[in-house]
Coordinates of N, CA and C in Angstrom, one line a residue:
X3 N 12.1 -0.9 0.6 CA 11.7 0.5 0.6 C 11.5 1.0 -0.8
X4 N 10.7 2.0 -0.8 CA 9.9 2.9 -2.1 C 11.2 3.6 -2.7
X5 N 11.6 3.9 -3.5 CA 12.6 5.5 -3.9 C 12.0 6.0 -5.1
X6 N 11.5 7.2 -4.9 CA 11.3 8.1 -5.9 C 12.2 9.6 -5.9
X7 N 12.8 9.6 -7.3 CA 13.4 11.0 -7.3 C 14.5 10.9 -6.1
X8 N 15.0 10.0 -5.9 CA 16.4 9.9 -5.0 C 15.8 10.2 -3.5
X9 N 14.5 10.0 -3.0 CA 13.6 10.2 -2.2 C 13.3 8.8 -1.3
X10 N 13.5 8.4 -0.1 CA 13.6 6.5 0.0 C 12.1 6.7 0.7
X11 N 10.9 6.3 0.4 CA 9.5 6.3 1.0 C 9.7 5.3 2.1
X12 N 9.5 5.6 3.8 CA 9.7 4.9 4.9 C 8.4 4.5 5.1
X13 N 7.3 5.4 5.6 CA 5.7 4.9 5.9 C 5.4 6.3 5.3
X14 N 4.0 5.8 5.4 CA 3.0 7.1 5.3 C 2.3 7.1 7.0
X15 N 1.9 8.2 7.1 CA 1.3 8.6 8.2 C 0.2 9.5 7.7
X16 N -1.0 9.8 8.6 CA -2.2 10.6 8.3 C -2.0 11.7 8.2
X17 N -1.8 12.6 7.3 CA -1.2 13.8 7.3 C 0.5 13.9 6.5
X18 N 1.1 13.2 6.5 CA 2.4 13.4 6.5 C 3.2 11.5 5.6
X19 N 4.5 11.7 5.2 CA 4.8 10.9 4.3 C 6.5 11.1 5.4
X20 N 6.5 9.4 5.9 CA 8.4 9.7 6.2 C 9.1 8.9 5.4
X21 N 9.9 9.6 5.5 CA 11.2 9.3 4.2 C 12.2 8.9 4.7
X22 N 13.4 8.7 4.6 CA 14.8 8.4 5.0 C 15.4 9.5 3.8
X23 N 15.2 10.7 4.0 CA 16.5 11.7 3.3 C 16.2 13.0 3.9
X24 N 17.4 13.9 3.5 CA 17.2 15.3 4.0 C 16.6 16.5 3.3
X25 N 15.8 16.0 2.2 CA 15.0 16.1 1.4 C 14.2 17.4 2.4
X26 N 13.7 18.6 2.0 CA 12.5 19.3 2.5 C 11.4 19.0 1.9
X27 N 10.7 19.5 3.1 CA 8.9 18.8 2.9 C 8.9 19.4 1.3
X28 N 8.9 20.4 0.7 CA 8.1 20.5 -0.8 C 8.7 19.8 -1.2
X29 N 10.0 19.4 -1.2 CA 11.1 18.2 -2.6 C 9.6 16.9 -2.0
X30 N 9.9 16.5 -1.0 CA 8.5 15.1 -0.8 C 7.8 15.1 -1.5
X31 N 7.1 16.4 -1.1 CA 5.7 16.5 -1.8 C 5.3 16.4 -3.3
X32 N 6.7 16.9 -3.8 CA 6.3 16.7 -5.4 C 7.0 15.3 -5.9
X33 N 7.8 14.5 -5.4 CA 8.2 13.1 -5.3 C 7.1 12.2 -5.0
X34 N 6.3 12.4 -3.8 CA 5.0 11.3 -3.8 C 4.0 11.6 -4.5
X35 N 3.8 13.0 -5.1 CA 2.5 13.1 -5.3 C 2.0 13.9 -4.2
X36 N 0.4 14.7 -5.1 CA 0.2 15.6 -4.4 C -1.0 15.1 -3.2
X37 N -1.1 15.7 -1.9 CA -1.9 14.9 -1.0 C -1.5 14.6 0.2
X38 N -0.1 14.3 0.1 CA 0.5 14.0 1.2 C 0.8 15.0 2.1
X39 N 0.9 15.2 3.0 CA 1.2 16.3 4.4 C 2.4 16.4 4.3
X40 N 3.0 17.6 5.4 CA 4.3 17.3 5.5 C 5.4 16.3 6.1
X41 N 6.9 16.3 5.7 CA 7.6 15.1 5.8 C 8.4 15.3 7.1
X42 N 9.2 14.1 7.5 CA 10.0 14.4 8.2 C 11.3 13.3 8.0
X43 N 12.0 13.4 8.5 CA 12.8 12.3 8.1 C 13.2 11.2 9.3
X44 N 13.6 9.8 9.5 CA 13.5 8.7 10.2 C 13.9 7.6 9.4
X45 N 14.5 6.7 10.2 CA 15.0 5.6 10.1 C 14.6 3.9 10.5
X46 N 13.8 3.9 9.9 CA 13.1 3.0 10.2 C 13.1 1.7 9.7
X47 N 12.6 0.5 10.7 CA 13.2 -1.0 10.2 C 12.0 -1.4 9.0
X48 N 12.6 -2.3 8.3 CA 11.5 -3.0 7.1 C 10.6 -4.1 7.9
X49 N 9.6 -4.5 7.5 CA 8.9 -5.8 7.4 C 10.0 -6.9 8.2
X50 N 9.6 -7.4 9.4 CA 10.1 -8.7 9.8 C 11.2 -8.7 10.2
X51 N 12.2 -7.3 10.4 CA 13.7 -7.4 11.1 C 13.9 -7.6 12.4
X52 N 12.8 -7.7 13.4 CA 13.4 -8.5 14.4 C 13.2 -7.4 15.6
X53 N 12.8 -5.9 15.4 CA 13.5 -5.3 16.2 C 12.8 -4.5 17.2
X54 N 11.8 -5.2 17.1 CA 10.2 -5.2 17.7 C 9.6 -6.1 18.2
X55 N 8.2 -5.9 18.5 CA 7.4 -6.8 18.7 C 6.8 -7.9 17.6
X56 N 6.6 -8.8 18.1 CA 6.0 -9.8 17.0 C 4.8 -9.6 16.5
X57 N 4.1 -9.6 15.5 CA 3.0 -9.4 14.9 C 2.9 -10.1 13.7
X58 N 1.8 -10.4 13.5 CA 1.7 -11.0 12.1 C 0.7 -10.2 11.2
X59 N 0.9 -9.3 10.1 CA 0.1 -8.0 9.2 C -0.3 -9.4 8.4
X60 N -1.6 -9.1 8.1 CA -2.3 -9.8 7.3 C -2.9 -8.6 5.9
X61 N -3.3 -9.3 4.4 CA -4.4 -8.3 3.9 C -5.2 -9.0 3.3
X62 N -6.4 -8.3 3.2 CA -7.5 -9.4 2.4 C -8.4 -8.4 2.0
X63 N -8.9 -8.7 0.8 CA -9.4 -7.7 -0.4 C -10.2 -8.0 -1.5
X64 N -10.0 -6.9 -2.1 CA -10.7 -7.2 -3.6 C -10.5 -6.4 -4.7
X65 N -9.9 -6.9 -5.5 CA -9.5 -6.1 -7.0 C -10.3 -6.4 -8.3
X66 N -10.4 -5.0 -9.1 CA -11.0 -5.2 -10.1 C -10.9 -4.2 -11.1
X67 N -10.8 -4.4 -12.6 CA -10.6 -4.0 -13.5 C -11.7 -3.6 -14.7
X68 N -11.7 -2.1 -14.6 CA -13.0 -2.3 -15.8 C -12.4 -0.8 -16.8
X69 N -12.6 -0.9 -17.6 CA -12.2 0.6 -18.9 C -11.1 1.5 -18.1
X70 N -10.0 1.0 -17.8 CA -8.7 1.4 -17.1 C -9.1 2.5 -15.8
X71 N -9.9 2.2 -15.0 CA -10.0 1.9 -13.7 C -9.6 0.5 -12.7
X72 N -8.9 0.6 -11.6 CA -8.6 -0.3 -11.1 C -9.0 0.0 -9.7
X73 N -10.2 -0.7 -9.1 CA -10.7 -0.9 -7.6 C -10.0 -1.6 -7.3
X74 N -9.6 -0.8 -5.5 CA -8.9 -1.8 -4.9 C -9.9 -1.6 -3.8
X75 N -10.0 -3.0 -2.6 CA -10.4 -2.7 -1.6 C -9.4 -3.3 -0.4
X76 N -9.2 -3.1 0.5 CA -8.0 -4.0 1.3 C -8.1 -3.8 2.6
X77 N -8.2 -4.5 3.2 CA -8.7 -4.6 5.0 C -7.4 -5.2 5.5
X78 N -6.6 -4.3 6.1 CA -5.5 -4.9 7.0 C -5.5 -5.1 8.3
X79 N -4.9 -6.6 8.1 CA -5.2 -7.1 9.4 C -3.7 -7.5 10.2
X80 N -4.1 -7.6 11.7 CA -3.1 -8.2 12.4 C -3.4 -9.3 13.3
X81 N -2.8 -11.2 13.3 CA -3.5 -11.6 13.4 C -2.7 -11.9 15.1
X82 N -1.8 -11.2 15.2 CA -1.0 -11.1 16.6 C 0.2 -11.7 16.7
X83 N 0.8 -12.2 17.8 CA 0.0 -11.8 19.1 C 0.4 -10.2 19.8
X84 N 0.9 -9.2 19.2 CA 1.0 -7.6 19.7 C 0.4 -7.4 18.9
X85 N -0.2 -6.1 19.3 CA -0.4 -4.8 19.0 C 0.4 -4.0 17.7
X86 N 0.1 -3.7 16.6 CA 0.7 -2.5 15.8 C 0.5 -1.2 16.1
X87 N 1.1 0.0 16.1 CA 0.6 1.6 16.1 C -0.1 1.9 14.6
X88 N 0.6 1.3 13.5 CA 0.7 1.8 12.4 C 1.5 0.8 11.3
X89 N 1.0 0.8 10.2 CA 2.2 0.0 9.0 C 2.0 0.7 8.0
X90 N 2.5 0.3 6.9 CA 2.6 0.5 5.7 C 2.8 -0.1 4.3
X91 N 1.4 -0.5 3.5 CA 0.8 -1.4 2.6 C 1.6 -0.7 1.6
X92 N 1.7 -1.5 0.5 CA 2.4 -1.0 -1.2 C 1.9 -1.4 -2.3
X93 N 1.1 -0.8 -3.2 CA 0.8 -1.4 -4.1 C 1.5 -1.6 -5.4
X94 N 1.9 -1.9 -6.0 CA 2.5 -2.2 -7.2 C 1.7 -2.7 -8.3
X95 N 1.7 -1.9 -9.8 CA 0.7 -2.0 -10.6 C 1.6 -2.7 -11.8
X96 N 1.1 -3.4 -12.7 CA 2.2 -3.5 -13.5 C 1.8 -2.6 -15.1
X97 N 1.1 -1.6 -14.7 CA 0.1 -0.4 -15.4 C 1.1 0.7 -14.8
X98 N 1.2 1.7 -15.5 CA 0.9 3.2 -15.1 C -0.1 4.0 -14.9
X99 N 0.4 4.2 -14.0 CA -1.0 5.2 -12.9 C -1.2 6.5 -13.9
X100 N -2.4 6.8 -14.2 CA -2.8 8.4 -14.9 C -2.0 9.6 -14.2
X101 N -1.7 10.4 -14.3 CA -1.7 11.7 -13.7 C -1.8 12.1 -12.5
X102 N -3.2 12.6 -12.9 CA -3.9 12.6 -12.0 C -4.9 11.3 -10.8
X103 N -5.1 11.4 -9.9 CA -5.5 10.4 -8.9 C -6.2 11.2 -7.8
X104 N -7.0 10.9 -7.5 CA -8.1 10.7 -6.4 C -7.6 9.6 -5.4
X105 N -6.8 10.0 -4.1 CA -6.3 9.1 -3.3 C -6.7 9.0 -1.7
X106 N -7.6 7.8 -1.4 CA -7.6 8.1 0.1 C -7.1 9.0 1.0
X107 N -7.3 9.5 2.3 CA -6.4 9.9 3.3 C -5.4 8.9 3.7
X108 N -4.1 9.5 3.9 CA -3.3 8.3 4.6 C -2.4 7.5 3.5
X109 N -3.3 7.9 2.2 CA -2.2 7.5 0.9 C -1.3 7.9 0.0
X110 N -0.2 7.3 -0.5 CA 0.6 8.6 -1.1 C 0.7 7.8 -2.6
X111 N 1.0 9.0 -3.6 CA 1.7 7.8 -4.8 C 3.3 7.6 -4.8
X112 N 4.0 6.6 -5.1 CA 5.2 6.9 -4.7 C 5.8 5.8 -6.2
X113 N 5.4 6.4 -7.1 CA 6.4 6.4 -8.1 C 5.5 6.0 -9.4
X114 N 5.4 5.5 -10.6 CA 4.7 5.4 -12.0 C 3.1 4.7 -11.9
X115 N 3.5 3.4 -11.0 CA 2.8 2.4 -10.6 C 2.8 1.5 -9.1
X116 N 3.1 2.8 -8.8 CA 3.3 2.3 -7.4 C 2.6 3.7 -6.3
X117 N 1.5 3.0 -5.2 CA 0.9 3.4 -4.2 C 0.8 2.8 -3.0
X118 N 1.2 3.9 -1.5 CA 1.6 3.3 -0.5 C 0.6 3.9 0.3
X119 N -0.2 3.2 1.5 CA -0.7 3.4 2.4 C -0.9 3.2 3.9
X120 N -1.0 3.9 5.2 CA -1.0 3.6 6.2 C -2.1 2.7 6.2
X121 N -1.6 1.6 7.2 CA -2.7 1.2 7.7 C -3.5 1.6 8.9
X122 N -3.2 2.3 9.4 CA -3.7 2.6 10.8 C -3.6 1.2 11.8
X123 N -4.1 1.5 13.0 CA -3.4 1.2 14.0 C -3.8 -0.6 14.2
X124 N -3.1 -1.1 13.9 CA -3.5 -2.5 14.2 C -3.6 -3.3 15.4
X125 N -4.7 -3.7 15.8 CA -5.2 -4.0 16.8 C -4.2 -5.8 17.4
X126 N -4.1 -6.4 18.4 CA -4.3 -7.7 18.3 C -5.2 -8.0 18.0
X127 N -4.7 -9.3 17.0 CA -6.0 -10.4 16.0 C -7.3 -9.1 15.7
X128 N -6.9 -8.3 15.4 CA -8.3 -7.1 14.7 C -7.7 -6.5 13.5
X129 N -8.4 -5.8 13.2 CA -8.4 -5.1 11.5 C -8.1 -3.7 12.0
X130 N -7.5 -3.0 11.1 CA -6.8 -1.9 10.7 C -8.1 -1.2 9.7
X131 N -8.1 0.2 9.4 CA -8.5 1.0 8.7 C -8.7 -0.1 7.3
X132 N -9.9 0.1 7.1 CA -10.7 -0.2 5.3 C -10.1 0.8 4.4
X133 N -9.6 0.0 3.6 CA -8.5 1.3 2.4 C -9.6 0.9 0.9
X134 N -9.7 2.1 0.4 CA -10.7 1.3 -0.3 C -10.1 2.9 -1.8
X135 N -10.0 2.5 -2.9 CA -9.8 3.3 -4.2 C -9.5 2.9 -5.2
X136 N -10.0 3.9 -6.1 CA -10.1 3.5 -7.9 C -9.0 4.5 -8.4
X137 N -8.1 3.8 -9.0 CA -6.8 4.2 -9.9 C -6.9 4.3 -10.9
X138 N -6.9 5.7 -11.2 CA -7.0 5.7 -12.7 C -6.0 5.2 -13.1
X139 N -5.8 4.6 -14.6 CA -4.4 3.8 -15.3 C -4.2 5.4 -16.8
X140 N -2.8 5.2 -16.7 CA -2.6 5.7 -18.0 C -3.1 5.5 -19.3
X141 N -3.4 4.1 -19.2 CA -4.0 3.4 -20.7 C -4.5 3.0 -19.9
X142 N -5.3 1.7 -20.7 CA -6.4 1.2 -20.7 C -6.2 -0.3 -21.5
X143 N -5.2 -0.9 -20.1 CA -4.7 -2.8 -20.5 C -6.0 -3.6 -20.1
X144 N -6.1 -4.9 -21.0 CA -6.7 -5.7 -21.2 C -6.6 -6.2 -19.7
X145 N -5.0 -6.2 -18.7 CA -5.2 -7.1 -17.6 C -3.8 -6.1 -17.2
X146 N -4.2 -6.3 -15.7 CA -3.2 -5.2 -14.9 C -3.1 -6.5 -13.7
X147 N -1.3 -7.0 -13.2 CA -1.3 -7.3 -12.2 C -1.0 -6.5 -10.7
X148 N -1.3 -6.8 -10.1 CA -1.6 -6.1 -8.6 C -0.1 -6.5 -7.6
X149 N 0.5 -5.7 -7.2 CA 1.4 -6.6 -5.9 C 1.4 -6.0 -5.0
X150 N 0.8 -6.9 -3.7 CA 0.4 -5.8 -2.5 C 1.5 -6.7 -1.5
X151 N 2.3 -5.4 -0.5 CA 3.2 -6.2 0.3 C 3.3 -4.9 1.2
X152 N 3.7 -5.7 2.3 CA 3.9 -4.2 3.7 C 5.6 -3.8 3.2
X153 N 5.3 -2.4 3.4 CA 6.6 -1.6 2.6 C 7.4 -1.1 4.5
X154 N 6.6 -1.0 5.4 CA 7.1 -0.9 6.6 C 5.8 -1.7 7.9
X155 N 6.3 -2.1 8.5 CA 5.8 -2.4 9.9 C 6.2 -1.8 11.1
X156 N 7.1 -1.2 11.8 CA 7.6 -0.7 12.4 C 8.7 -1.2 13.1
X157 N 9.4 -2.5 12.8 CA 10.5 -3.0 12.6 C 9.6 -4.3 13.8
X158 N 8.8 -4.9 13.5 CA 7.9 -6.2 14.3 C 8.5 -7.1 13.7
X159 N 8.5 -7.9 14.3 CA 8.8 -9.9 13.4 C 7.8 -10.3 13.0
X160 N 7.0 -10.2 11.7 CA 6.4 -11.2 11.5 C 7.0 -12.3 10.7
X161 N 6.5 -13.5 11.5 CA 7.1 -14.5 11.2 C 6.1 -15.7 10.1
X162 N 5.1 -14.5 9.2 CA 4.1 -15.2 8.4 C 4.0 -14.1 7.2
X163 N 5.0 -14.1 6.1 CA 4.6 -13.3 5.7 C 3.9 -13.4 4.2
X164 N 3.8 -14.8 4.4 CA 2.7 -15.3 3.1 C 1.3 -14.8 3.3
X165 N 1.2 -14.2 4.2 CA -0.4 -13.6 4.1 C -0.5 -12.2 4.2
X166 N 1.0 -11.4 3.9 CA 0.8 -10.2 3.7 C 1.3 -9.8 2.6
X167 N 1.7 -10.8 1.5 CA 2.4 -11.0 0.1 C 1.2 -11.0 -1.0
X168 N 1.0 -10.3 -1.7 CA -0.3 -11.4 -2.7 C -0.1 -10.8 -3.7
X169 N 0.0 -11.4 -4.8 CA -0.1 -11.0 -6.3 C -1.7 -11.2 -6.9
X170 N -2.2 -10.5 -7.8 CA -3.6 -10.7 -8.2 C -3.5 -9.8 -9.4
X171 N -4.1 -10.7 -10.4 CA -4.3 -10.8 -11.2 C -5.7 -10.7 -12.1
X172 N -5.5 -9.0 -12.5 CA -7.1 -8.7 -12.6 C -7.4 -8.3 -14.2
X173 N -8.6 -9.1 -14.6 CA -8.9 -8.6 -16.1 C -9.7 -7.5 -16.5
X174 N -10.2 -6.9 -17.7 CA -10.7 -5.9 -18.0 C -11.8 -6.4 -18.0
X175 N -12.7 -6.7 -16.7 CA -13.9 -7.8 -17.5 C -15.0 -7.0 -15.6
X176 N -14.5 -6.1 -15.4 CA -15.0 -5.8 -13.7 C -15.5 -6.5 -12.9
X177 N -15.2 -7.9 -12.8 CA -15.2 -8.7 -12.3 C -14.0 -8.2 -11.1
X178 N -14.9 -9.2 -10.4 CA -14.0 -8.8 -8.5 C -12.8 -10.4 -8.6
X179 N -11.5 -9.5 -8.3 CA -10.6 -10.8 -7.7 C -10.4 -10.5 -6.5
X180 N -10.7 -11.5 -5.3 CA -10.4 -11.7 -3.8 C -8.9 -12.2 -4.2
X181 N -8.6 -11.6 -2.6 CA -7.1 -11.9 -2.2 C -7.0 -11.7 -0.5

């Protein structure tokens, strides 16, 4: 799980960011960043505890680096055998995020270099919502690594989680890295 400002980031939702604290919606809001809807609070299982249905969250993408912009593109997938309602992707920069940000719907920032997003509803063996956004960086590094991992599933077993793990490793050269 996410924690910013003593804030534990649970999922994001379309409109709204759940947390695990008794935090009021404005304390959230200025903890994720601005964008996010209002909060509520919930308790919710991580990635793979068992306490659900089986699924297996997949992601597959494309990163790239040019004059400290960082395109991400990320297609989340599930490749079954249930049904998802909803998860929750994390990106991890090893860059500082600018300021300011231009963020999909559905996405929140949740801490220097770190950005989390719903996937929407995942299908069996189908794709989830196309997440697609350019990060502005505080500087402007020669090479920024990427770490993308589901920060919530809704407490499902996936029992594959090398295909929803990926580190990528992108240069200042705007060239595209798949993942």
């Amino acid at each position: 799980m996410a924690s910013v400002a003593g804030v534990e980031v649970v999922a994001v939702r379309r409109g709204g960011v759940v947390v695990r604290s008794a935090a009021v919606a404005a304390g959230v809001l200025l903890a994720v960043g601005a964008g996010a809807g209002a909060a509520g609070t919930a308790a919710a299982a991580g990635p793979g505890t068992g306490a659900g249905p089986e699924a297996d969250v997949a992601y597959h993408g494309r990163v790239s680096l040019t004059q400290g912009r960082l395109g991400v593109l990320l297609v989340p997938a599930n490749d079954g055998p249930a049904a998802l309602p909803n998860a929750t992707v994390r990106l991890r920069l090893s860059a500082e995020l600018a300021d300011e940000q231009s963020l999909p719907e559905g996405c929140a920032r949740a801490g220097a270099g770190q950005v989390v997003c719903e996937t929407g509803r995942l299908p069996e063996h189908g794709q989830g919502r196309h997440i697609g956004m350019w990060l502005r960086l505080k500087e402007r590094p020669s090479e920024v690594t990427l770490r993308i991992d589901t920060l919530w599933n809704g407490g499902a077993t996936d029992r594959n989680i090398s295909n929803n793990e990926h580190v990528v490793l992108a240069l200042d050269t705007g060239d595209a890295y798949a993942f």
